[in-house]
Amino acid sequence: MTKVYLTRNFPGEGMERLKKHFEVAGNFSWLAPRREELLRQLEDTEVLFTYNDVIDSGLLDAAPRLKLIVDHWGGGAVDREAAAGHGITIARVPESYGWIVNGVADLVWGMMINAGRRFQECSRFIRDGRFSHSEQSNHLLLGQGLHGRTLGILGAGRIGRAVAARAGGFGMNLIYYDIAANEEIEGMGARLVGKEELFACSDYLTVHLSDVDENRHFIGEQELDQMKEDAILINTARGRMIDERALVKALQEKKIGGAALEVYEFEPEVSKEFFGMPNVLLLPHMGGALLRERSYIFSCMVDACMEFYHIS
Amino acid sequence: MKKYKLLVTRFFPGDAIDLLRDSCEVTECGQIGKLPKEELMALAADKEILVISEDTVDREVIDAAPKLKVIADIWGKARNVDREYCAEKHIAVFTSPITLKWINYSEVEHALMLLMAVTRRLLEADAFVRAGRFVEPEQANRDMLGTGLHGKQLGIIGGTHWSGDEMVQRARAFGMEVRYWDQARGEAMEEFGAVYTDFDELLAVSDFIILMANGCDGYILDRPQFDRMKRGAFLVNVTSGRFIHEAELVEALKDGRLAGAGLDKFEKEPEADPELIKLNNVVLTPHSDGALLEERSRIYLSVVTQIMEWMKNEKREGRVI
């Protein structure tokens, strides 16, 4: 049987279908396989399922039976020239990023609403057995809503725009900052403002800057000082955009109201000081952790493989 | 100048009362429930101003407070105050003019909060990081997979009596398809894109069910309804806990019929079924869908300013003691 090697664990029913027609081997982990392991497997692998792994000419030269590469993210890290030279096809899978944009945008809103309304504390209150009167939360767990508040979007890229698109109906005042005006986000009701206004006026500030060196520590002590005392800062972009030491200090000094983080400057290291802060929501980089969507992509990867071998 | 003796009968959020500390000798009761009648009468005996929150101030209480000049009901629209007797006794009655529309928005936001918390497993995820288990950026894609909202089917049970249209608006902005069932059609909901659907069909096709029922006798959701729901669906409730058979909900969650639930109210509130609390795929909040500081503070302020106006008038008309 034709051997398929998977460099990662992929979710969904696609696996069953694959196993029916192919000999399936894999590295069923979230960590990339070590190069030695990959080389060993490539000796007799005909189809390689990858997850943005770097597949260089060295690996391709050591893969005599390899005919097809199917990458979850479109194969951007495969040496295409070398692949072509060996007559290896790189399969196409459907639009690789649309689903994740929605996934992250949904999560941003989840983080906003949850942080504002003190979800973690409310939850713990019940689980600790403290809930004894319906009116308690109106005394001990008062939070802030969204209606009438200002949402500041830092960066009008795809995800920033997807976040803005979901604001419809929440009655929020939308402002954004970017180096250039963006017609699309303005069409959703967002107003372009200067940096200072963004930090000074946002009740909720969500970071969606592009991952370039200039944006490292875009938010530091100065910016945090400018923010409202009960503002909530959300980061799902890249950890290094916020000076994490400055953020810890700002939270300790109550310069801002709270934070919801999905990424960290020294990921996966998380500043220990956050652990004792009930007003900080800590998530493990999960904007794209969607079962149905990933299962679907894997299913399409399997389809591509079946199509290549003319199996219906 | 002599200070007015003022009693605040129970806790209310915000610092508005501080504005009265110069002109009033303020006695504040800090408990969240209402005072027992005898206690209220005893405390009110020498007071001129009573700041209440839905408390009952009937003839008996008024008679026990001969110096009473003002009653300000922060939350209750003075529903439980004998206004006629107050008029007879020349006692001014103030209530807050602020409408409670913000509560509707709050309840809808809260329901969506619960939905997002349970579908994206925020409680588990936060615990995961705090337990030091986050060691590799790709982990969540294996260990914390959740459910997105875009393109999914939301089913609203109820909604025509309050806020259904607010829910539909927000849900549509997330790219969800929305269907609803209620005892009558909801024009406003349909205008925003919700499709009226037969009750059983609603249960069968919805990825998420949000309960927005108003009045109803008995359970809206118990085992037979859970069995009709799509396997792996999520349920959210911010309306009354009596609409859901809690023990049977626990069973439906345990056997995987439902993938998760988010609840702000309980059948035997404030007791939540202990089995419910044990479940990982359940998010619970303690009746906190209206717990907003700024909005409540504003309401407190709106009655305090009326008291201040009254005091100004008293002074102007030479009635200050």
XYZ file of C-alpha atoms in Angstrom:
633
model
C 0.000 0.000 0.000
C 1.035 3.530 -0.627
C 2.542 5.100 2.446
C 1.300 8.419 3.750
C 3.208 10.194 6.515
C 1.570 12.900 8.645
C 3.907 15.359 10.361
C 1.224 16.206 12.931
C -2.005 15.134 14.502
C -4.954 16.233 12.360
C -8.515 16.061 13.728
C -11.647 14.696 12.131
C -13.082 11.850 10.122
C -10.522 12.266 7.370
C -8.241 9.797 9.138
C -10.699 6.919 8.716
C -10.942 7.542 4.994
C -7.193 7.811 4.647
C -6.573 4.553 6.487
C -8.975 2.733 4.176
C -6.795 3.314 1.127
C -3.313 4.055 2.433
C -0.714 2.900 4.926
C -0.735 5.744 7.410
C 2.188 6.662 9.634
C 2.518 9.843 11.602
C 3.901 12.066 14.304
C 0.675 12.478 16.279
C 1.814 15.380 18.366
C 1.565 19.131 18.359
C 5.344 19.359 18.083
C 7.094 19.104 14.728
C 8.904 15.813 14.101
C 12.674 15.870 14.500
C 14.644 15.995 11.278
C 16.138 12.514 11.798
C 12.650 11.078 12.219
C 11.464 12.873 9.111
C 14.419 11.575 7.068
C 13.781 8.043 8.278
C 10.113 8.209 7.319
C 10.810 9.852 3.974
C 12.773 6.801 2.831
C 9.565 5.089 1.796
C 6.903 7.820 2.035
C 4.929 8.539 -1.114
C 2.573 11.187 0.291
C 3.575 13.754 2.870
C 0.910 15.608 4.915
C 2.521 18.680 6.467
C 1.649 21.563 8.759
C 3.706 24.472 7.472
C 6.836 22.355 8.020
C 9.960 23.484 6.213
C 10.542 20.914 3.480
C 13.893 21.859 1.988
C 15.840 20.346 -0.876
C 17.849 18.232 1.565
C 14.720 16.453 2.699
C 13.357 16.181 -0.817
C 16.587 14.649 -2.065
C 16.223 11.979 0.615
C 12.665 11.092 -0.398
C 12.962 8.759 -3.405
C 9.328 7.631 -3.373
C 7.727 11.001 -2.624
C 5.077 11.984 -5.150
C 2.743 14.351 -3.345
C 2.930 16.959 -0.587
C -0.324 18.124 1.001
C 0.146 21.070 3.335
C -2.522 22.332 5.743
C -1.403 25.913 5.144
C -0.840 25.809 1.401
C 2.774 24.656 1.306
C 4.521 27.980 1.687
C 7.505 26.418 3.422
C 8.186 23.815 0.757
C 11.112 24.371 -1.622
C 8.958 24.503 -4.761
C 11.847 24.493 -7.214
C 13.379 21.407 -5.682
C 9.959 19.746 -5.553
C 9.365 20.468 -9.229
C 12.819 19.138 -9.988
C 11.865 15.797 -8.406
C 8.456 15.755 -10.098
C 6.685 16.133 -6.751
C 3.227 17.731 -6.799
C 2.189 20.202 -4.121
C -1.536 19.868 -3.610
C -3.933 22.771 -3.314
C -6.283 22.939 -0.355
C -9.128 25.441 0.016
C -8.534 28.985 1.244
C -6.220 28.494 4.141
C -6.879 31.537 6.290
C -10.526 32.621 6.084
C -11.674 30.233 8.741
C -8.957 31.285 11.137
C -9.748 34.961 10.695
C -13.300 34.224 11.861
C -11.990 32.037 14.648
C -9.730 34.751 15.998
C -12.349 37.498 15.602
C -14.919 35.392 17.488
C -12.375 34.786 20.219
C -11.545 38.494 20.512
C -15.202 39.256 21.212
C -15.388 36.382 23.633
C -12.357 37.741 25.455
C -13.777 41.275 25.502
C -17.178 40.366 26.875
C -15.784 37.883 29.345
C -13.096 40.188 30.682
C -15.495 43.138 31.011
C -18.090 41.081 32.822
C -15.549 39.325 35.060
C -16.484 35.869 33.856
C -13.613 34.052 35.588
C -14.460 35.595 38.945
C -18.181 34.949 38.522
C -17.439 31.361 37.685
C -15.102 30.847 40.602
C -17.678 32.451 42.919
C -20.112 29.640 42.217
C -17.571 26.879 42.157
C -16.212 28.036 45.510
C -19.696 27.692 46.952
C -20.175 31.400 47.678
C -23.414 31.906 45.744
C -26.116 32.343 48.364
C -28.277 35.269 47.191
C -29.420 36.422 43.769
C -28.344 39.974 44.472
C -24.755 39.165 45.418
C -23.291 39.844 41.992
C -24.744 43.353 42.076
C -22.553 43.918 45.089
C -19.469 41.795 44.655
C -19.058 41.122 40.944
C -19.955 44.358 39.203
C -18.381 44.584 35.800
C -18.727 46.550 32.613
C -20.740 45.897 29.504
C -20.231 46.798 25.867
C -23.186 48.994 24.978
C -22.195 52.623 24.781
C -18.524 51.834 25.312
C -15.642 52.573 22.946
C -13.848 49.774 21.137
C -10.385 50.703 19.908
C -8.942 48.557 17.125
C -5.184 48.784 16.728
C -4.499 47.776 13.139
C -7.029 47.576 10.313
C -5.811 44.356 8.740
C -7.957 41.291 8.038
C -8.509 40.389 11.659
C -9.018 43.978 12.817
C -11.701 44.308 10.152
C -13.309 41.002 11.101
C -13.487 42.255 14.685
C -15.102 45.508 13.517
C -17.597 43.563 11.409
C -18.962 41.872 14.509
C -19.639 45.155 16.299
C -22.961 45.613 14.522
C -25.764 45.756 17.041
C -23.608 46.064 20.153
C -24.023 49.844 20.221
C -20.314 50.483 20.564
C -18.349 53.477 19.450
C -15.662 52.186 17.071
C -12.284 53.854 16.649
C -9.156 52.524 14.980
C -5.540 53.370 14.412
C -3.422 52.382 11.437
C -0.641 54.017 9.448
C -3.104 54.622 6.603
C -6.832 55.114 6.470
C -8.784 51.956 5.655
C -11.984 52.380 3.698
C -13.341 48.944 4.522
C -13.156 49.302 8.284
C -14.559 52.824 8.034
C -17.486 51.379 6.124
C -18.232 49.371 9.247
C -18.472 52.531 11.301
C -14.923 52.816 12.616
C -13.342 56.270 12.838
C -9.619 56.781 12.253
C -7.895 58.380 15.242
C -4.362 59.219 16.300
C -2.400 56.915 18.582
C -2.916 59.078 21.651
C -6.689 59.228 21.203
C -6.852 55.475 20.698
C -5.162 54.808 24.013
C -6.903 57.590 25.900
C -10.445 56.858 24.724
C -10.761 53.090 24.415
C -12.727 51.144 26.984
C -11.671 47.995 25.159
C -8.452 48.011 23.137
C -7.681 45.097 20.858
C -4.314 44.595 19.199
C -4.189 43.578 15.537
C -0.874 44.917 14.326
C 1.157 43.108 11.710
C 4.034 41.037 12.959
C 6.944 43.233 11.939
C 9.947 44.299 13.980
C 8.825 47.946 14.192
C 5.737 46.853 16.097
C 7.685 45.223 18.894
C 6.676 46.882 22.188
C 4.212 49.119 20.370
C 2.388 49.157 23.674
C 4.700 50.041 26.532
C 4.616 51.944 29.798
C 3.730 55.230 28.125
C 0.776 53.819 26.221
C -0.506 51.915 29.257
C -0.325 55.125 31.310
C -2.457 56.877 28.709
C -5.168 54.246 28.911
C -8.354 54.551 30.962
C -8.252 53.164 34.475
C -10.920 50.572 33.734
C -9.880 49.830 30.172
C -9.496 46.219 29.067
C -6.543 45.340 26.834
C -6.876 42.355 24.501
C -4.007 40.755 22.607
C -4.399 38.004 20.047
C -1.747 39.305 17.673
C 1.850 38.621 18.708
C 3.057 38.750 22.262
C 6.038 40.999 21.556
C 3.743 43.881 20.576
C 3.121 44.493 24.255
C 5.981 45.077 26.659
C 4.941 42.354 29.072
C 6.956 43.666 32.035
C 5.273 47.056 31.559
C 1.877 45.368 31.375
C 2.491 43.515 34.637
C 3.451 46.796 36.294
C 0.469 48.662 34.863
C -1.902 45.999 36.180
C -0.212 45.976 39.586
C -0.545 49.748 39.769
C -4.151 49.596 38.547
C -3.369 51.768 35.533
C -5.791 49.699 33.453
C -8.841 47.633 34.425
C -7.813 44.253 33.089
C -6.388 42.245 30.243
C -7.244 39.235 28.137
C -4.220 37.572 26.568
C -3.886 34.762 24.132
C -0.267 35.426 23.211
C 2.743 36.300 25.333
C 6.022 38.063 24.760
C 8.078 35.015 25.709
C 5.509 32.414 24.693
C 4.960 29.831 26.012
C 6.433 31.462 29.126
C 3.708 33.465 30.844
C 4.655 36.148 33.393
C 3.984 34.522 36.747
C 2.565 37.758 38.150
C -0.525 37.321 35.967
C -1.504 34.147 37.821
C -2.527 36.077 40.917
C -4.604 38.609 38.987
C -8.300 37.716 38.727
C -8.814 40.503 36.184
C -6.508 38.882 33.644
C -7.823 36.171 31.341
C -5.004 33.866 30.207
C -5.471 31.707 27.136
C -3.041 29.382 25.360
C -2.896 30.752 21.807
C -6.141 29.279 20.594
C -7.566 31.661 18.010
C -7.494 28.903 15.454
C -8.337 26.001 17.741
C -11.567 25.076 16.000
C -12.496 21.444 15.672
C -14.992 21.561 12.846
C -12.905 23.924 10.744
C -9.666 21.987 11.167
C -11.474 18.723 10.545
C -12.802 20.227 7.361
C -9.354 21.312 6.171
C -7.963 17.860 6.933
C -10.872 16.346 5.050
C -9.967 18.509 2.058
C -6.347 17.412 2.372
C -7.509 13.807 2.245
C -9.705 14.641 -0.767
C -6.671 16.094 -2.550
C -4.715 12.936 -1.872
C -7.547 10.676 -3.050
C -7.979 12.780 -6.187
C -4.285 12.520 -6.986
C -4.551 8.747 -6.862
C -7.860 8.763 -8.720
C -9.731 7.219 -5.831
C -13.323 8.425 -5.515
C -26.545 74.235 59.642
C -28.162 71.135 60.973
C -27.708 67.978 58.907
C -30.590 65.875 57.673
C -30.697 62.385 59.122
C -30.589 59.980 56.207
C -30.939 56.202 56.121
C -29.811 53.987 53.256
C -31.671 50.724 53.808
C -29.470 48.360 51.758
C -26.364 48.187 49.619
C -26.480 49.774 46.185
C -23.501 50.148 43.807
C -21.751 53.460 43.286
C -20.566 56.358 45.377
C -23.417 58.806 44.738
C -24.302 58.939 48.426
C -20.977 60.689 49.081
C -22.498 63.816 47.540
C -24.876 63.975 50.486
C -22.398 63.547 53.302
C -21.887 67.275 53.783
C -25.573 67.988 54.189
C -26.674 64.713 55.749
C -25.814 62.450 58.619
C -25.781 59.223 56.665
C -26.577 55.828 58.188
C -25.827 53.093 55.663
C -27.025 49.520 55.891
C -24.616 47.417 53.863
C -26.530 44.143 53.480
C -27.825 43.078 50.073
C -31.288 41.903 51.101
C -34.106 44.030 52.480
C -34.268 44.890 56.170
C -36.897 43.111 58.260
C -39.798 45.469 58.928
C -39.148 45.942 62.671
C -35.543 46.852 61.994
C -36.536 49.314 59.280
C -39.059 50.941 61.580
C -36.540 51.186 64.398
C -33.845 52.723 62.191
C -36.250 55.073 60.408
C -37.688 56.439 63.660
C -35.514 59.580 63.702
C -34.805 59.909 59.972
C -35.881 62.629 57.585
C -34.666 60.981 54.388
C -35.079 57.335 53.488
C -33.073 55.919 50.576
C -34.548 52.536 49.730
C -34.351 49.949 46.967
C -37.747 48.294 46.465
C -38.322 48.169 50.233
C -41.892 48.237 51.519
C -42.736 51.570 53.131
C -46.368 51.245 54.138
C -48.549 53.203 56.543
C -47.090 51.418 59.551
C -43.515 52.291 58.606
C -44.440 55.888 57.782
C -46.210 56.262 61.115
C -43.093 54.970 62.869
C -41.035 57.688 61.192
C -42.636 60.987 62.209
C -39.743 63.101 60.929
C -39.810 61.573 57.424
C -39.763 64.112 54.587
C -38.285 62.222 51.636
C -38.379 58.671 50.343
C -36.073 57.921 47.412
C -36.488 54.494 45.817
C -33.348 53.807 43.778
C -34.436 50.686 41.947
C -38.091 50.037 42.643
C -40.156 52.872 41.181
C -41.714 53.159 44.693
C -44.014 50.254 43.880
C -44.067 49.206 47.528
C -44.458 52.720 48.950
C -47.865 53.976 50.076
C -47.770 57.070 47.873
C -51.197 58.263 48.886
C -50.257 58.305 52.528
C -46.985 60.027 51.626
C -48.930 62.769 49.837
C -51.102 63.166 52.929
C -48.020 63.470 55.109
C -46.223 65.767 52.625
C -43.474 63.244 52.112
C -41.748 63.655 48.754
C -41.245 60.411 46.823
C -38.460 60.163 44.258
C -37.665 57.387 41.813
C -35.087 57.075 39.083
C -36.145 58.415 35.679
C -33.553 56.241 33.944
C -35.079 53.570 31.757
C -33.908 50.031 32.147
C -33.154 49.402 28.478
C -29.523 48.898 29.468
C -30.578 45.724 31.276
C -31.871 44.276 28.017
C -28.537 44.956 26.334
C -26.756 43.531 29.345
C -28.764 40.306 29.345
C -28.113 39.768 25.654
C -24.389 40.445 26.075
C -24.330 38.059 29.022
C -25.967 35.300 27.005
C -23.395 35.769 24.247
C -20.655 35.792 26.859
C -21.814 32.415 28.121
C -22.058 31.113 24.571
C -18.526 32.159 23.736
C -17.166 30.966 27.034
C -18.616 27.486 26.613
C -17.950 27.027 22.884
C -14.335 28.192 23.147
C -13.783 26.565 26.561
C -12.453 29.755 28.143
C -12.644 28.460 31.699
C -10.681 25.320 30.858
C -8.201 27.276 28.778
C -7.510 29.810 31.515
C -7.076 26.998 34.063
C -4.759 25.270 31.587
C -2.423 28.252 31.452
C -2.596 28.950 35.179
C -1.698 25.336 35.908
C 1.493 25.803 33.918
C 0.451 23.402 31.174
C 1.036 25.816 28.287
C 4.386 24.677 26.925
C 4.066 24.893 23.159
C 2.215 27.448 21.004
C 0.492 24.741 18.960
C -0.933 22.891 21.959
C -4.408 24.346 21.866
C -4.866 23.010 18.369
C -4.830 19.557 19.827
C -5.860 19.988 23.461
C -8.266 22.921 23.469
C -10.256 22.650 20.261
C -13.500 24.550 20.389
C -16.428 25.548 18.220
C -16.568 28.686 16.116
C -19.676 30.805 15.614
C -19.406 31.887 11.998
C -21.797 30.042 9.734
C -23.359 28.111 12.596
C -27.051 27.835 13.382
C -28.406 29.736 16.380
C -31.867 28.826 17.662
C -33.646 31.256 19.963
C -36.512 29.950 22.077
C -38.656 32.978 22.898
C -37.404 36.484 22.379
C -40.525 38.263 21.226
C -41.249 39.677 24.677
C -37.882 41.180 25.298
C -34.606 41.706 23.534
C -34.974 38.992 20.927
C -34.267 41.536 18.221
C -31.165 42.724 20.076
C -29.922 39.133 20.167
C -30.613 38.553 16.484
C -28.775 41.730 15.491
C -25.644 40.755 17.350
C -25.792 37.114 16.279
C -26.072 38.082 12.624
C -23.022 40.314 12.953
C -21.113 37.161 13.914
C -22.262 35.470 10.739
C -24.600 33.075 12.494
C -27.796 31.872 10.864
C -30.668 32.602 13.235
C -33.951 30.789 13.719
C -36.438 31.292 16.496
C -39.597 29.896 17.964
C -42.038 31.705 20.234
C -45.737 31.535 20.943
C -46.224 34.497 18.606
C -44.235 35.832 15.658
C -41.616 38.515 16.323
C -41.571 41.126 13.605
C -38.544 42.934 14.967
C -36.591 39.698 15.202
C -37.490 38.765 11.646
C -36.508 42.183 10.401
C -32.997 41.507 11.589
C -32.940 38.168 9.831
C -34.334 35.545 12.212
C -36.466 32.847 10.602
C -39.554 31.606 12.452
C -39.245 27.861 12.873
C -41.334 25.045 14.293
C -40.201 24.210 17.845
C -39.089 20.647 17.178
C -37.282 21.616 14.018
C -35.526 24.406 15.902
C -34.192 21.881 18.396
C -33.119 19.521 15.628
C -31.156 21.985 13.490
C -29.566 24.378 15.973
C -25.884 24.255 16.909
C -26.632 26.684 19.737
C -29.891 27.171 21.622
C -30.388 30.366 23.589
C -33.396 30.468 25.876
C -35.081 33.868 25.956
C -38.484 32.794 27.216
C -40.756 35.082 29.142
C -43.702 33.502 30.921
C -44.352 29.808 30.794
C -45.712 27.148 33.090
C -43.435 24.226 33.662
C -40.303 23.180 31.875
C -39.526 24.325 28.375
C -36.563 21.992 28.197
C -36.395 18.593 29.802
C -35.340 15.146 28.634
C -37.681 14.736 25.651
C -36.543 18.114 24.318
C -32.866 17.396 24.985
C -33.264 14.176 23.020
C -34.584 16.142 20.084
C -31.633 18.523 20.092
C -28.773 18.164 17.659
C -26.055 15.978 19.141
C -23.213 18.211 20.243
C -25.320 21.344 20.558
C -24.745 24.025 23.199
C -27.421 25.519 25.448
C -27.424 28.964 27.058
C -29.951 30.338 29.543
C -30.138 33.766 31.169
C -33.875 33.753 31.813
C -35.493 31.847 34.626
C -33.936 28.633 35.870
C -37.359 27.063 36.254
C -37.619 26.608 32.479
C -34.946 23.918 32.430
C -35.039 20.577 34.195
C -31.610 20.812 35.720
C -31.079 17.184 36.690
C -32.015 16.050 33.205
C -29.752 18.698 31.718
C -26.904 17.148 33.700
C -27.712 13.751 32.165
C -27.859 15.184 28.663
C -24.462 16.807 29.207
C -22.934 13.660 30.647
C -24.076 11.439 27.811
C -22.841 13.864 25.170
C -26.219 14.813 23.773
C -25.228 18.390 24.603
C -21.638 19.491 24.131
C -21.936 22.178 26.770
C -24.137 24.649 28.602
C -23.900 28.203 29.926
C -26.258 29.178 32.739
C -26.826 32.338 34.755
C -29.939 31.113 36.564
C -30.770 27.888 38.343
C -33.841 25.846 39.030
C -33.392 26.089 42.791
C -31.411 29.322 42.883
C -29.062 30.073 44.519
C -28.406 26.344 44.630
C -26.978 25.021 41.414
C -27.207 21.251 40.967
C -23.885 20.027 42.427
C -23.506 17.637 39.498
C -23.630 20.637 37.193
C -20.804 22.357 39.015
C -18.606 19.285 38.566
C -18.852 19.303 34.773
C -16.010 20.700 32.712
C -18.157 21.686 29.771
C -20.499 23.915 31.766
C -20.045 27.620 32.505
C -21.988 29.141 35.366
C -22.472 32.696 36.570
C -24.296 33.764 39.754
C -27.285 35.696 38.390
C -24.912 38.383 37.207
C -26.467 39.343 33.880
C -27.296 42.816 35.195
C -24.207 43.402 37.314
C -22.883 46.536 35.663
C -21.262 49.159 37.854
C -21.513 52.271 35.734
C -25.157 51.804 34.791
C -26.217 51.088 38.370
C -24.115 53.952 39.725
C -25.876 56.275 37.339
C -29.239 55.162 38.672
C -28.136 55.796 42.249
C -26.887 59.232 41.212
C -30.203 60.036 39.546
C -32.082 59.777 42.853
C -29.338 61.472 44.855
C -29.523 64.508 42.567
C -33.267 64.681 43.166
C -32.637 64.672 46.910
C -30.100 67.474 46.440
C -32.650 69.466 44.419
C -35.205 68.947 47.156
C -32.760 70.189 49.786
C -32.026 73.281 47.701
C -35.736 74.028 47.464
C -36.182 73.523 51.188
C -33.425 76.033 51.815
C -34.778 78.488 49.277
C -38.235 78.341 50.743
C -36.898 78.787 54.212
C -37.955 75.399 55.419
C -34.509 74.387 56.536
C -34.542 73.451 60.184
